[in-house]
Coordinates of C-alpha atoms and ligand atoms in Angstrom, one line a residue:
X354 CA 12.3 40.6 -72.6
X355 CA 13.1 44.2 -73.1
X356 CA 13.0 45.9 -76.5
X357 CA 16.8 46.0 -76.6
X358 CA 17.1 42.3 -75.9
X359 CA 14.6 41.5 -78.7
X360 CA 16.5 43.7 -81.1
X361 CA 19.7 42.0 -80.1
X362 CA 18.2 38.6 -80.8
X363 CA 16.9 39.8 -84.1
X364 CA 20.3 41.1 -85.3
X365 CA 21.7 37.8 -86.4
X366 CA 18.5 37.3 -88.6
X367 CA 18.8 40.8 -90.1
X368 CA 22.6 40.8 -90.5
X369 CA 22.7 38.8 -93.8
X370 CA 20.6 41.6 -95.3
X371 CA 22.6 44.5 -93.9
X372 CA 23.6 45.9 -97.2
X373 CA 19.9 45.9 -98.2
X374 CA 19.0 47.6 -94.9
X375 CA 21.6 50.3 -95.4
X376 CA 20.6 50.9 -99.0
X377 CA 16.9 51.1 -98.0
X378 CA 17.7 53.5 -95.3
X379 CA 19.7 55.7 -97.7
X380 CA 16.9 55.6 -100.2
X381 CA 14.4 56.6 -97.6
X382 CA 16.7 59.4 -96.3
X383 CA 17.1 60.7 -99.9
X384 CA 13.3 60.5 -100.2
X385 CA 12.8 62.5 -97.0
X386 CA 15.2 65.2 -98.2
X387 CA 13.4 65.3 -101.6
X388 CA 10.1 65.8 -99.6
X389 CA 11.5 69.2 -98.4
X390 CA 11.9 70.4 -102.0
X391 CA 8.3 71.3 -102.5
X392 CA 8.1 74.0 -99.7
X393 CA 11.2 75.7 -101.2
X394 CA 9.9 75.6 -104.7
X395 CA 6.5 76.9 -103.7
X396 CA 8.0 79.7 -101.7
X397 CA 10.2 80.7 -104.6
X398 CA 7.2 80.6 -107.0
X399 CA 4.9 82.7 -104.8
X400 CA 7.6 85.2 -104.1
X401 CA 8.6 85.5 -107.8
X402 CA 4.9 85.8 -108.9
X403 CA 4.4 88.5 -106.2
X404 CA 7.6 90.3 -107.4
X405 CA 6.3 90.2 -111.1
X406 CA 2.9 91.6 -110.0
X407 CA 4.6 94.3 -107.9
X408 CA 6.5 95.3 -110.9
X409 CA 3.4 95.3 -113.0
X410 CA 4.6 92.4 -115.1
X411 CA 2.6 89.3 -116.2
X412 CA 2.7 86.0 -118.0
X413 CA 5.0 87.2 -120.7
X414 CA 7.8 87.7 -118.2
X415 CA 6.8 84.8 -115.9
X416 CA 6.3 81.9 -118.3
X417 CA 9.9 80.8 -118.3
X418 CA 9.9 80.7 -114.5
X419 CA 6.7 78.5 -114.6
X420 CA 8.4 76.2 -117.1
X421 CA 11.4 75.9 -114.9
X422 CA 9.4 75.3 -111.7
X423 CA 7.2 72.6 -113.4
X424 CA 10.2 70.9 -114.8
X425 CA 11.9 70.9 -111.4
X426 CA 8.8 69.5 -109.6
X427 CA 8.1 66.8 -112.2
X428 CA 11.7 65.8 -112.3
X429 CA 11.7 65.5 -108.5
X430 CA 8.5 63.5 -108.6
X431 CA 10.0 61.2 -111.1
X432 CA 13.0 60.6 -108.9
X433 CA 10.7 60.2 -106.0
X434 CA 8.7 57.5 -107.7
X435 CA 11.9 55.5 -108.2
X436 CA 13.0 56.0 -104.6
X437 CA 9.5 55.1 -103.2
X438 CA 9.5 51.9 -105.3
X439 CA 13.0 50.9 -104.2
X440 CA 12.3 51.7 -100.6
X441 CA 9.0 49.8 -100.5
X442 CA 10.3 46.8 -102.5
X443 CA 13.6 46.4 -100.6
X444 CA 11.9 47.1 -97.3
X445 CA 9.4 44.4 -98.1
X446 CA 12.2 42.1 -99.2
X447 CA 13.9 42.5 -95.9
X448 CA 10.7 41.8 -94.0
X449 CA 9.9 38.8 -96.0
X450 CA 13.4 37.3 -95.9
X451 CA 13.7 37.9 -92.1
X452 CA 10.4 36.4 -91.4
X453 CA 11.2 33.5 -93.6
X454 CA 14.5 33.0 -91.6
X455 CA 12.7 33.2 -88.3
X456 CA 10.1 30.7 -89.2
X457 CA 12.7 28.4 -90.7
X458 CA 14.8 28.7 -87.4
X459 CA 11.7 27.7 -85.4
X460 CA 10.9 24.7 -87.7
X461 CA 14.5 23.4 -87.6
X462 CA 14.6 23.7 -83.9
X463 CA 11.3 22.0 -83.3
X464 CA 12.2 19.1 -85.5
X465 CA 15.3 18.5 -83.3
X466 CA 13.5 18.5 -80.0
X467 CA 12.6 15.5 -77.9
X468 CA 8.9 14.4 -77.7
X469 CA 8.7 15.8 -74.2
X470 CA 8.9 19.4 -75.6
X471 CA 5.6 18.9 -77.5
X472 CA 3.6 17.7 -74.5
X473 CA 4.4 20.8 -72.4
X474 CA 1.5 23.2 -71.9
X475 CA 2.4 25.9 -74.3
X476 CA 3.8 23.6 -77.0
X477 CA 0.7 21.6 -77.9
X478 CA 0.1 21.6 -81.7
X479 CA -2.3 24.6 -82.0
X480 CA -0.6 26.6 -79.4
X481 CA 2.8 26.1 -80.8
X482 CA 1.6 27.1 -84.2
X483 CA 0.0 30.3 -82.8
X484 CA 3.1 31.1 -80.9
X485 CA 5.2 30.9 -84.0
X486 CA 2.8 32.7 -86.2
X487 CA 2.3 35.6 -83.8
X488 CA 6.0 35.7 -82.9
X489 CA 7.1 35.9 -86.5
X490 CA 4.3 38.4 -87.4
X491 CA 5.1 40.8 -84.6
X492 CA 8.9 40.5 -85.0
X493 CA 8.5 41.2 -88.7
X494 CA 6.7 44.4 -87.9
X495 CA 9.5 45.2 -85.4
X496 CA 12.1 44.7 -88.1
X497 CA 10.1 47.0 -90.4
X498 CA 9.7 49.6 -87.7
X499 CA 13.2 49.5 -86.2
X500 CA 15.4 48.8 -89.2
X501 CA 13.4 50.5 -91.9
X502 CA 10.8 53.0 -90.8
X503 CA 11.9 54.7 -87.6
X504 CA 15.0 56.5 -88.8
X505 CA 13.6 57.9 -92.0
X506 CA 10.4 58.9 -90.3
X507 CA 12.2 60.9 -87.7
X508 CA 14.8 62.1 -90.1
X509 CA 12.0 63.6 -92.2
X510 CA 10.3 65.3 -89.2
X511 CA 13.6 66.6 -87.9
X512 CA 14.9 67.9 -91.2
X513 CA 11.6 69.8 -91.7
X514 CA 11.7 71.2 -88.2
X515 CA 15.3 72.3 -88.5
X516 CA 14.5 74.1 -91.8
X517 CA 11.6 75.8 -90.2
X518 CA 13.8 77.0 -87.3
X519 CA 16.4 78.3 -89.7
X520 CA 13.7 80.1 -91.7
X521 CA 12.1 81.7 -88.7
X522 CA 12.7 80.7 -85.1
X523 CA 9.2 81.7 -83.9
X524 CA 7.4 79.5 -86.5
X525 CA 9.8 76.7 -85.6
X526 CA 8.8 77.1 -81.9
X527 CA 5.1 76.9 -82.7
X528 CA 5.6 73.7 -84.7
X529 CA 7.7 72.3 -81.9
X530 CA 5.1 73.2 -79.2
X531 CA 2.5 71.0 -81.0
X532 CA 4.7 67.9 -81.0
X533 CA 4.5 66.9 -77.3
X534 CA 0.7 67.0 -77.4
X535 CA 0.8 64.9 -80.5
X536 CA 3.2 62.4 -78.9
X537 CA 1.1 62.2 -75.8
X538 CA -2.1 61.5 -77.8
X539 CA -0.4 58.9 -79.9
X540 CA 0.9 57.2 -76.7
X541 CA -2.6 57.2 -75.2
X542 CA -4.1 55.8 -78.4
X543 CA -1.7 53.0 -78.7
X544 CA -2.1 52.2 -75.0
X545 CA -5.9 52.1 -75.3
X546 CA -5.7 49.9 -78.4
X547 CA -3.2 47.5 -76.9
X548 CA -5.8 45.8 -74.7
X549 CA -8.7 45.9 -77.3
X550 CA -6.4 44.5 -80.1
X551 CA -5.5 41.5 -78.0
X552 CA -9.1 41.0 -77.1
X553 CA -10.0 41.2 -80.8
X554 CA -7.4 38.7 -81.8
X555 CA -8.4 36.2 -79.2
X556 CA -12.1 36.6 -80.2
X557 CA -11.2 36.1 -83.9
X558 CA -9.4 32.9 -83.0
X559 CA -12.3 31.7 -80.8
X560 CA -14.7 32.3 -83.8
X561 CA -12.5 30.5 -86.2
X562 CA -11.9 27.6 -83.8
X563 CA -15.7 27.5 -83.2
X564 CA -16.3 27.2 -87.0
X565 CA -13.7 24.4 -87.3
X566 CA -15.1 22.6 -84.4
X567 CA -18.6 22.8 -85.9
X568 CA -17.4 21.3 -89.1
X569 CA -15.4 18.6 -87.3
X570 CA -18.3 17.5 -85.2
X571 CA -21.1 18.0 -87.6
X572 CA -22.2 14.3 -87.4
X573 CA -22.5 14.4 -83.6
X574 CA -24.3 17.8 -83.7
X575 CA -26.8 16.5 -86.1
X576 CA -27.3 13.2 -84.4
X577 CA -28.1 15.0 -81.1
X578 CA -30.1 17.7 -82.8
X579 CA -27.9 20.4 -81.3
X580 CA -27.9 22.8 -84.3
X581 CA -29.6 25.6 -82.3
X582 CA -27.3 25.2 -79.3
X583 CA -24.2 25.3 -81.5
X584 CA -25.6 28.2 -83.5
X585 CA -26.3 30.3 -80.3
X586 CA -22.8 29.5 -79.0
X587 CA -21.2 30.8 -82.3
X588 CA -23.5 33.8 -82.3
X589 CA -22.5 34.8 -78.8
X590 CA -18.8 34.9 -79.9
X591 CA -19.8 36.8 -83.1
X592 CA -21.6 39.4 -80.9
X593 CA -18.6 39.9 -78.7
X594 CA -16.4 40.1 -81.7
X595 CA -18.6 42.8 -83.3
X596 CA -18.7 44.8 -80.1
X597 CA -14.8 44.6 -79.8
X598 CA -14.4 45.6 -83.4
X599 CA -16.7 48.6 -83.0
X600 CA -14.9 49.6 -79.8
X601 CA -11.5 49.5 -81.5
X602 CA -12.8 51.6 -84.3
X603 CA -14.4 54.1 -81.8
X604 CA -11.1 54.5 -80.0
X605 CA -9.2 54.9 -83.2
X606 CA -11.6 57.5 -84.7
X607 CA -11.7 59.4 -81.5
X608 CA -7.9 59.8 -81.2
X609 CA -7.5 60.3 -84.9
X610 CA -10.0 63.1 -84.7
X611 CA -8.2 64.6 -81.7
X612 CA -4.9 64.4 -83.4
X613 CA -6.2 66.0 -86.6
X614 CA -7.7 68.8 -84.4
X615 CA -4.3 69.4 -82.7
X616 CA -2.6 69.4 -86.1
X617 CA -5.1 71.9 -87.4
X618 CA -4.5 74.1 -84.3
X619 CA -0.8 74.0 -85.3
X620 CA -1.7 74.8 -89.0
X621 CA -3.9 77.7 -87.9
X622 CA -1.2 79.1 -85.5
X623 CA 1.3 78.9 -88.3
X624 CA -1.0 80.6 -90.8
X625 CA -1.7 83.4 -88.3
X626 CA 1.9 83.8 -87.2
X627 CA 3.3 83.7 -90.7
X628 CA 0.6 86.1 -92.0
X629 CA 1.4 88.5 -89.1
X630 CA 5.2 88.2 -89.9
X631 CA 4.5 88.9 -93.7
X632 CA 2.3 91.9 -92.8
X633 CA 5.0 93.1 -90.4
X634 CA 7.5 92.9 -93.3
X635 CA 9.7 90.3 -91.6
X636 CA 9.2 87.5 -94.1
X637 CA 8.1 87.2 -97.7
X638 CA 4.5 86.1 -98.6
X639 CA 5.8 82.8 -100.0
X640 CA 6.9 81.8 -96.5
X641 CA 3.3 81.2 -95.5
X642 CA 3.0 78.2 -97.8
X643 CA 6.6 77.3 -97.2
X644 CA 6.0 76.8 -93.4
X645 CA 2.6 75.1 -93.8
X646 CA 4.1 72.5 -96.1
X647 CA 7.1 72.0 -93.8
X648 CA 4.7 71.6 -90.9
X649 CA 3.0 68.9 -92.8
X650 CA 6.3 67.2 -93.2
X651 CA 6.8 67.4 -89.4
X652 CA 3.4 66.0 -88.5
X653 CA 2.9 63.4 -91.3
X654 CA 5.6 61.0 -89.9
X655 CA 4.5 61.5 -86.4
X656 CA 0.9 60.5 -87.4
X657 CA 2.4 57.0 -87.6
X658 CA 3.8 57.0 -84.1
X659 CA 0.9 55.2 -82.5
X660 CA 1.2 52.4 -85.0
X661 CA 4.9 52.0 -84.2
X662 CA 4.3 52.1 -80.5
X663 CA 1.5 49.6 -80.8
X664 CA 3.5 47.2 -82.8
X665 CA 6.4 47.4 -80.5
X666 CA 4.1 46.5 -77.6
X667 CA 2.9 43.6 -79.6
X668 CA 6.5 42.4 -80.2
X669 CA 7.2 42.7 -76.5
X670 CA 4.2 40.5 -75.8
X671 CA 4.9 37.8 -78.4
X672 CA 8.6 37.8 -78.9
X673 CA 9.3 36.1 -75.6
X674 CA 7.1 33.1 -76.4
X675 CA 8.7 32.9 -79.9
X676 CA 12.4 33.0 -78.7
X677 CA 11.5 30.5 -76.0
X678 CA 10.9 28.0 -78.9
X679 CA 14.3 28.7 -80.2
X680 CA 15.9 28.5 -76.8
X681 CA 14.7 25.1 -75.5
X682 CA 18.2 23.7 -76.2
X683 CA 18.0 21.5 -73.1
X684 CA 15.3 19.5 -75.0
X685 CA 17.2 19.0 -78.2
X686 CA 17.9 15.3 -78.9
X687 CA 21.5 14.7 -78.2
X688 CA 22.6 11.8 -80.3
X689 CA 25.3 9.6 -78.8
X690 CA 28.3 8.3 -80.6
X691 CA 27.2 4.7 -81.4
X692 CA 26.1 4.2 -85.0
X693 CA 26.2 0.5 -85.6
X694 CA 25.3 -0.6 -89.1
X695 CA 23.3 -3.5 -87.8
X696 CA 21.5 -4.0 -84.5
X697 CA 20.6 -7.4 -83.0
X698 CA 17.8 -5.8 -80.9
X699 CA 18.4 -7.3 -77.4
X700 CA 16.9 -4.7 -75.1
X701 CA 17.3 -4.8 -71.3
X702 CA 15.4 -2.5 -68.9
X703 CA 17.0 -2.3 -65.5
X704 CA 14.9 -0.8 -62.7
X705 CA 13.4 1.8 -65.0
X706 CA 11.3 4.6 -63.6
X707 CA 9.6 7.1 -65.8
X708 CA 7.3 10.1 -65.4
X709 CA 6.0 12.1 -68.4
X710 CA 7.0 15.8 -68.5
X711 CA 3.3 16.5 -67.7
X712 CA 3.8 14.8 -64.3
X713 CA 2.0 11.5 -65.0
X714 CA 4.1 8.7 -63.4
X715 CA 4.0 5.9 -65.9
X716 CA 6.7 3.3 -65.0
X717 CA 8.0 2.2 -61.6
X718 CA 11.0 0.0 -61.2
X719 CA 10.5 -2.0 -64.4
X720 CA 13.1 -4.6 -65.3
X721 CA 12.7 -6.8 -68.3
X722 CA 14.7 -8.4 -71.2
X723 CA 13.6 -8.3 -74.8
X724 CA 15.5 -11.1 -76.6
X725 CA 17.0 -10.5 -80.0
X726 CA 15.2 -12.3 -82.9
X727 CA 12.3 -13.3 -80.6
X728 CA 8.7 -12.0 -80.2
X729 CA 7.9 -10.3 -76.9
X730 CA 4.4 -9.3 -76.0
X731 CA 3.4 -6.7 -73.5
X732 CA 0.0 -7.3 -72.0
X733 CA -2.0 -5.3 -69.5
X734 CA -5.1 -3.1 -69.0
X735 CA -5.2 0.4 -70.7
X736 CA -2.9 2.9 -69.0
X737 CA -0.7 0.1 -67.6
X738 CA 2.4 1.6 -69.3
X739 CA 2.9 -0.7 -72.3
X740 CA 3.1 2.1 -74.9
X741 CA 5.4 4.0 -72.6
X742 CA 7.9 1.1 -72.7
X743 CA 7.9 1.4 -76.5
X744 CA 8.4 5.2 -76.2
X745 CA 11.5 4.6 -74.1
X746 CA 12.8 1.9 -76.4
X747 CA 12.5 4.3 -79.4
X748 CA 14.3 6.9 -77.2
X749 CA 11.3 9.3 -77.7
X750 CA 11.8 9.8 -73.9
X751 CA 14.5 9.1 -71.5
X752 CA 14.0 7.2 -68.3
X753 CA 14.1 9.2 -65.0
X754 CA 15.8 6.3 -63.2
X755 CA 17.4 3.0 -64.1
X756 CA 18.9 2.2 -67.5
X757 CA 17.9 0.8 -70.8
X758 CA 20.5 -1.3 -72.6
X759 CA 20.5 -2.2 -76.3
X760 CA 22.9 -5.0 -77.4
X761 CA 24.8 -4.5 -74.2
X762 CA 25.3 -0.7 -74.6
X763 CA 23.3 2.1 -72.9
X764 CA 20.6 3.2 -75.3
X765 CA 21.5 6.8 -74.6
X766 CA 24.9 6.1 -76.2
X767 CA 23.3 5.5 -79.6
X768 CA 22.8 8.0 -82.3
X769 CA 19.0 8.5 -82.2
X770 CA 18.7 8.6 -86.0
X771 CA 20.8 5.6 -86.5
X772 CA 18.7 3.8 -83.9
X773 CA 15.4 4.7 -85.3
X774 CA 16.6 3.8 -88.9
X775 CA 16.5 0.2 -87.6
X776 CA 13.2 0.3 -85.8
X777 CA 9.8 -0.1 -87.5
X778 CA 6.9 1.3 -85.5
X779 CA 3.2 0.6 -86.2
X780 CA 0.7 2.2 -83.9
X781 CA -3.0 1.7 -83.4
X782 CA -3.7 4.9 -85.2
X783 CA -1.0 5.9 -87.7
X784 CA -0.4 9.2 -89.3
X785 CA -1.3 9.6 -92.9
X786 CA 0.3 12.5 -94.6
X787 CA -1.5 14.8 -97.0
X788 CA -0.7 13.3 -100.4
X789 CA -1.2 10.2 -102.5
X790 CA -1.1 6.6 -101.4
X791 CA 2.2 6.1 -103.2
X792 CA 3.8 9.0 -101.4
X793 CA 2.5 7.7 -98.1
X794 CA 3.9 4.2 -98.6
X795 CA 7.2 5.6 -99.9
X796 CA 7.7 7.4 -96.6
X797 CA 9.1 4.0 -95.4
X798 CA 11.9 4.3 -97.9
X799 CA 12.4 7.2 -100.2
X800 CA 14.6 5.2 -102.5
X801 CA 12.0 2.5 -103.2
X802 CA 11.0 1.7 -106.7
X803 CA 7.3 1.5 -107.8
X804 CA 7.6 -2.3 -107.9
X805 CA 8.8 -2.3 -104.3
X806 CA 6.0 -0.1 -103.2
X807 CA 3.5 -2.4 -104.9
X808 CA 5.2 -5.4 -103.3
X809 CA 4.9 -3.8 -99.8
X810 CA 1.2 -2.9 -100.5
X811 CA 0.6 -6.5 -101.5
X812 CA 2.1 -7.8 -98.3
X813 CA -0.2 -5.4 -96.4
X814 CA -3.1 -6.8 -98.4
X815 CA -3.7 -3.3 -99.8
X816 CA -2.7 -3.6 -103.4
X817 CA -6.0 -5.0 -104.8
X818 CA -8.0 -2.4 -102.9
X819 CA -5.8 0.4 -104.3
X820 CA -6.3 -0.9 -107.8
X821 CA -10.1 -0.7 -107.3
X822 CA -9.8 3.1 -106.7
X823 CA -10.3 5.3 -109.7
X824 CA -6.8 6.9 -109.4
X825 CA -5.0 3.8 -108.0
X826 CA -1.8 4.6 -106.2
X827 CA -2.3 8.3 -107.0
X828 CA -5.5 8.5 -104.8
X829 CA -5.7 10.9 -101.9
X830 CA -4.5 8.7 -98.9
X831 CA -6.4 10.7 -96.3
X832 CA -9.6 9.7 -98.0
X833 CA -9.0 6.1 -97.2
X834 CA -10.9 4.2 -94.4
X835 CA -9.3 3.6 -91.0
X836 CA -8.5 0.0 -91.9
X837 CA -6.9 1.0 -95.2
X838 CA -4.8 3.7 -93.5
X839 CA -3.6 1.1 -91.1
X840 CA -2.5 -1.1 -94.0
X841 CA -0.6 1.8 -95.4
X842 CA 1.3 2.0 -92.1
X843 CA 2.0 -1.7 -92.3
X844 CA 3.1 -1.4 -96.0
X845 CA 5.5 1.4 -94.8
X846 CA 7.0 -1.1 -92.3
X847 CA 7.5 -3.7 -95.0
X848 CA 9.2 -1.1 -97.2
X849 CA 11.5 0.0 -94.4
X850 CA 12.3 -3.6 -93.6
X851 CA 13.9 -2.9 -90.1
X852 CA 15.5 -5.6 -87.9
X853 CA 13.5 -4.3 -84.9
X854 CA 9.7 -4.0 -85.0
X855 CA 7.4 -2.4 -82.4
X856 CA 3.7 -3.1 -82.9
X857 CA 1.3 -1.2 -80.7
X858 CA -2.2 -2.6 -81.3
X859 CA -1.5 -2.9 -85.0
X860 CA -4.8 -4.5 -85.9
X861 CA -7.1 -2.7 -83.4
X862 CA -9.0 -0.8 -86.1
X863 CA -9.2 -3.6 -88.6
X864 CA -12.1 -6.0 -89.3
X865 CA -11.8 -9.7 -88.6
X866 CA -10.8 -10.6 -92.1
X867 CA -8.3 -7.9 -92.4
X868 CA -6.9 -8.7 -88.9
X869 CA -6.3 -12.3 -90.1
X870 CA -4.6 -11.2 -93.3
X871 CA -2.4 -8.7 -91.5
X872 CA -1.6 -11.2 -88.8
X873 CA -0.4 -13.6 -91.5
X874 CA 1.8 -10.9 -93.0
X875 CA 3.2 -9.8 -89.7
X876 CA 3.9 -13.5 -88.8
X877 CA 6.0 -13.7 -92.0
X878 CA 8.0 -10.5 -91.3
X879 CA 8.6 -11.5 -87.7
X880 CA 10.9 -14.2 -88.6
X881 CA 14.4 -13.6 -87.4
X882 CA 13.6 -10.1 -86.1
X883 CA 13.2 -8.6 -82.7
X884 CA 9.5 -7.9 -82.3
X885 CA 7.7 -6.2 -79.4
X886 CA 3.9 -6.4 -79.7
X887 CA 1.2 -4.8 -77.6
X888 CA -2.2 -6.2 -78.3
X889 CA -5.6 -6.8 -76.7
X890 CA -6.2 -9.6 -79.1
X891 CA -5.0 -12.9 -77.4
X892 CA -4.6 -14.5 -80.8
X893 CA -1.7 -12.2 -81.5
X894 CA 0.2 -12.8 -78.3
X895 CA -0.4 -16.5 -77.4
X896 CA 2.5 -17.6 -79.5
X897 CA 5.0 -15.0 -78.4
X898 CA 8.3 -16.3 -77.1
X899 CA 7.9 -14.2 -73.9
X900 CA 5.0 -12.3 -72.4
X901 CA 5.4 -9.4 -69.8
X902 CA 2.3 -8.4 -67.9
X903 CA 2.1 -4.8 -66.9
X904 CA -0.2 -3.4 -64.2
X905 CA -0.3 0.3 -63.1
X906 CA 3.2 1.0 -64.3
X907 CA 4.9 -2.1 -62.9
X908 CA 5.8 -5.4 -64.5
X909 CA 4.0 -8.0 -62.5
X910 CA 4.4 -11.3 -64.3
X911 CA 6.4 -12.8 -67.1
X912 CA 6.7 -16.0 -69.0
X913 CA 5.1 -17.9 -71.9
X914 CA 1.4 -18.1 -72.4
X915 CA 1.1 -21.5 -70.8
X916 CA 3.3 -20.6 -67.8
X917 CA 1.3 -17.4 -67.2
X918 CA -2.0 -19.2 -67.7
X919 CA -1.1 -21.7 -65.1
X920 CA -0.1 -19.0 -62.7
X921 CA -3.7 -17.8 -62.2
X922 CA -2.6 -14.2 -61.8
X923 CA -3.2 -11.0 -63.7
X924 CA -2.6 -12.6 -67.1
X925 CA -5.1 -15.3 -66.3
X926 CA -7.7 -12.6 -65.3
X927 CA -7.2 -10.8 -68.6
X928 CA -7.3 -14.1 -70.5
X929 CA -10.5 -15.2 -68.9
X930 CA -12.2 -11.8 -69.4
X931 CA -11.2 -11.8 -73.0
X932 CA -12.6 -15.3 -73.5
X933 CA -15.8 -14.3 -71.9
X934 CA -16.1 -11.2 -73.9
X935 CA -15.6 -13.3 -77.0
X936 CA -18.3 -15.7 -75.8
X937 CA -15.7 -18.5 -76.5
X938 CA -17.9 -21.3 -75.1
X939 CA -20.7 -20.6 -77.6
X940 CA -18.3 -20.1 -80.4
X941 CA -16.5 -23.4 -79.5
X942 CA -19.9 -25.2 -79.4
X943 CA -20.9 -23.9 -82.8
X944 CA -17.6 -25.0 -84.2
X945 CA -18.0 -28.4 -82.5
X946 CA -21.6 -28.9 -83.9
X947 CA -20.3 -27.9 -87.3
X948 CA -17.6 -30.5 -86.9
X949 CA -20.1 -33.2 -86.0
X950 CA -22.2 -32.3 -89.0
X951 CA -19.3 -32.6 -91.3
X952 CA -18.5 -36.0 -89.6
X953 CA -22.1 -37.2 -90.0
X954 CA -22.1 -36.3 -93.7
X955 CA -18.8 -38.0 -94.2
X956 CA -20.1 -41.2 -92.5
Ligands
LIG129 P1 -0.9 1.6 -72.1 O1 -0.1 1.6 -73.4 O2 -0.6 0.4 -71.2 O3 -2.4 1.7 -72.4 P2 0.4 4.1 -71.7 O4 1.8 3.7 -71.6 O5 0.0 4.7 -73.0 O6 -0.5 2.9 -71.3 O7 0.1 5.1 -70.5 C1 0.6 5.0 -69.2 C2 0.3 6.2 -68.4 O8 1.0 7.3 -69.0 C3 -1.2 6.6 -68.5 O9 -1.6 7.1 -67.2 C4 -1.3 7.7 -69.5 O10 -2.3 8.6 -69.2 C5 0.1 8.3 -69.4 N1 0.6 8.9 -70.7 C6 0.7 8.2 -71.8 N2 1.2 9.0 -72.8 C7 1.4 10.2 -72.2 C8 2.0 11.5 -72.7 N3 2.4 11.6 -73.9 N4 2.0 12.5 -71.8 C9 1.6 12.3 -70.5 N5 1.1 11.2 -70.0 C10 1.0 10.1 -70.8

């Protein structure tokens, strides 16, 4: 993206604040004109004092001039204070508002994108956040530079230069001659810093990431006694960071020194020239101070050039990544027209092929029917494509080939929100939001009353455990154990109370007692609803109305438990392996012995 393209993209975000931008610019222009008052006043003062001395007069004749000059300077300074405040405050207001609008635009866009967007390389959680942060930050600086700083800065320099030329063209030319050198040095400085800054930033991120990673993996580090190894790794990053920081400072100080030197050459040249012109009788003595102060007004704004150049470079680097987030319109979820108030939940997959955006082929020619009001189980080894089917049924992704029908209509014809309102999804690991237990359960239905929340928690066998916590429903949900967090997800499902339920390993992280409790609850909620369940636990699938067996992205067998068992195919293999892993024979023998004992006692 070129600078102009970026500015054009920024305009809609700045436009709502255009009156603020114009007022800020006006204020700054007035400020830059006010800055030229001092040289004039000083010239007048020096010349008047000189005149008084030449006439052999003193304080008695000059005091009213001094009073007048002090009043003028203080009055100007008073006005200047107001102007500076207004300029800074409104400038900051524009920056903050525009950056807020940019961040908001990114969040709104992201929320509307399909899941595929998030699995693309540059869009994974951390990277996306960095792209937004850096984009907003660099664009904010660009807004500051382009809409607030540049014009007044240059106006100030140009006004001062023009005044110098008008006062004396030779002095003006000396001032003008210094500028190209100054520009060139600023450009070199920004160019040199461009690389080091980026390096510095990535090292800072690496260091922060390293620290977070240490804290996250502290148990593993300690259990493998790898403290020294991790410490060395972090130290190496720290060393590189220090070196980069010093090198940045070195470059900065070197160029700052050079620029000050060039500026001083200009000052010396102006002093010599103006002194010569005074001695030659061409200008008054007051003009020496006049020109030096004006020259300061010329060079002061230009001192900031390297910063502006640097920040524009930064914007050029990061703006493209940021606007790409706003522009991924082809990945926006496009809701279809169907918004039925009630769904029966009969899904039909016809020759469905699906490959994830990352390129992993997950489903090949899958055809199956999920009957309304029945429980359908998906069975297969890990990676067989079971969760992918649920992803397609929720319309998180769209198939690459074939069709998915719901209640006889293509799934893509449904409004995604209306569809998902009627689907309850419980995963193996469910997200718990930062907040209280109550807030987390309420996520299932914002309109729920406290009594309904408690009823849902009871159904998920969570209520009693919550009451045991010191702060009850107001406890921090993220502090709960994995099993308790799972029950929150199930409570959310009860609260949402949808006609269609997808369960992807809902009890995988629960202990045996909890699994039994949750199974009972789920059995109760299953009645009359369409349920699709994925589970490695045979107990949860044997009484399903229909079982589909998946293998390497294909549907290889289907039927009831008994039909599939008799078939002696993939299902039977999985069943036998599960039975062996459970050591079913020994368990059965224990239970039989126990049964005999009970029988003996009874006899
Ligand atoms: P299962 O649920 O049967 O264990 P999945 O449906 O999760 O299997 O996965 C099927 C295949 O798709 C696997 O190869 C897996 O690595 C891949 N896969 C799953 N989710 C994603 C994703 N979000 N992005 C890319 N590939 C994925």
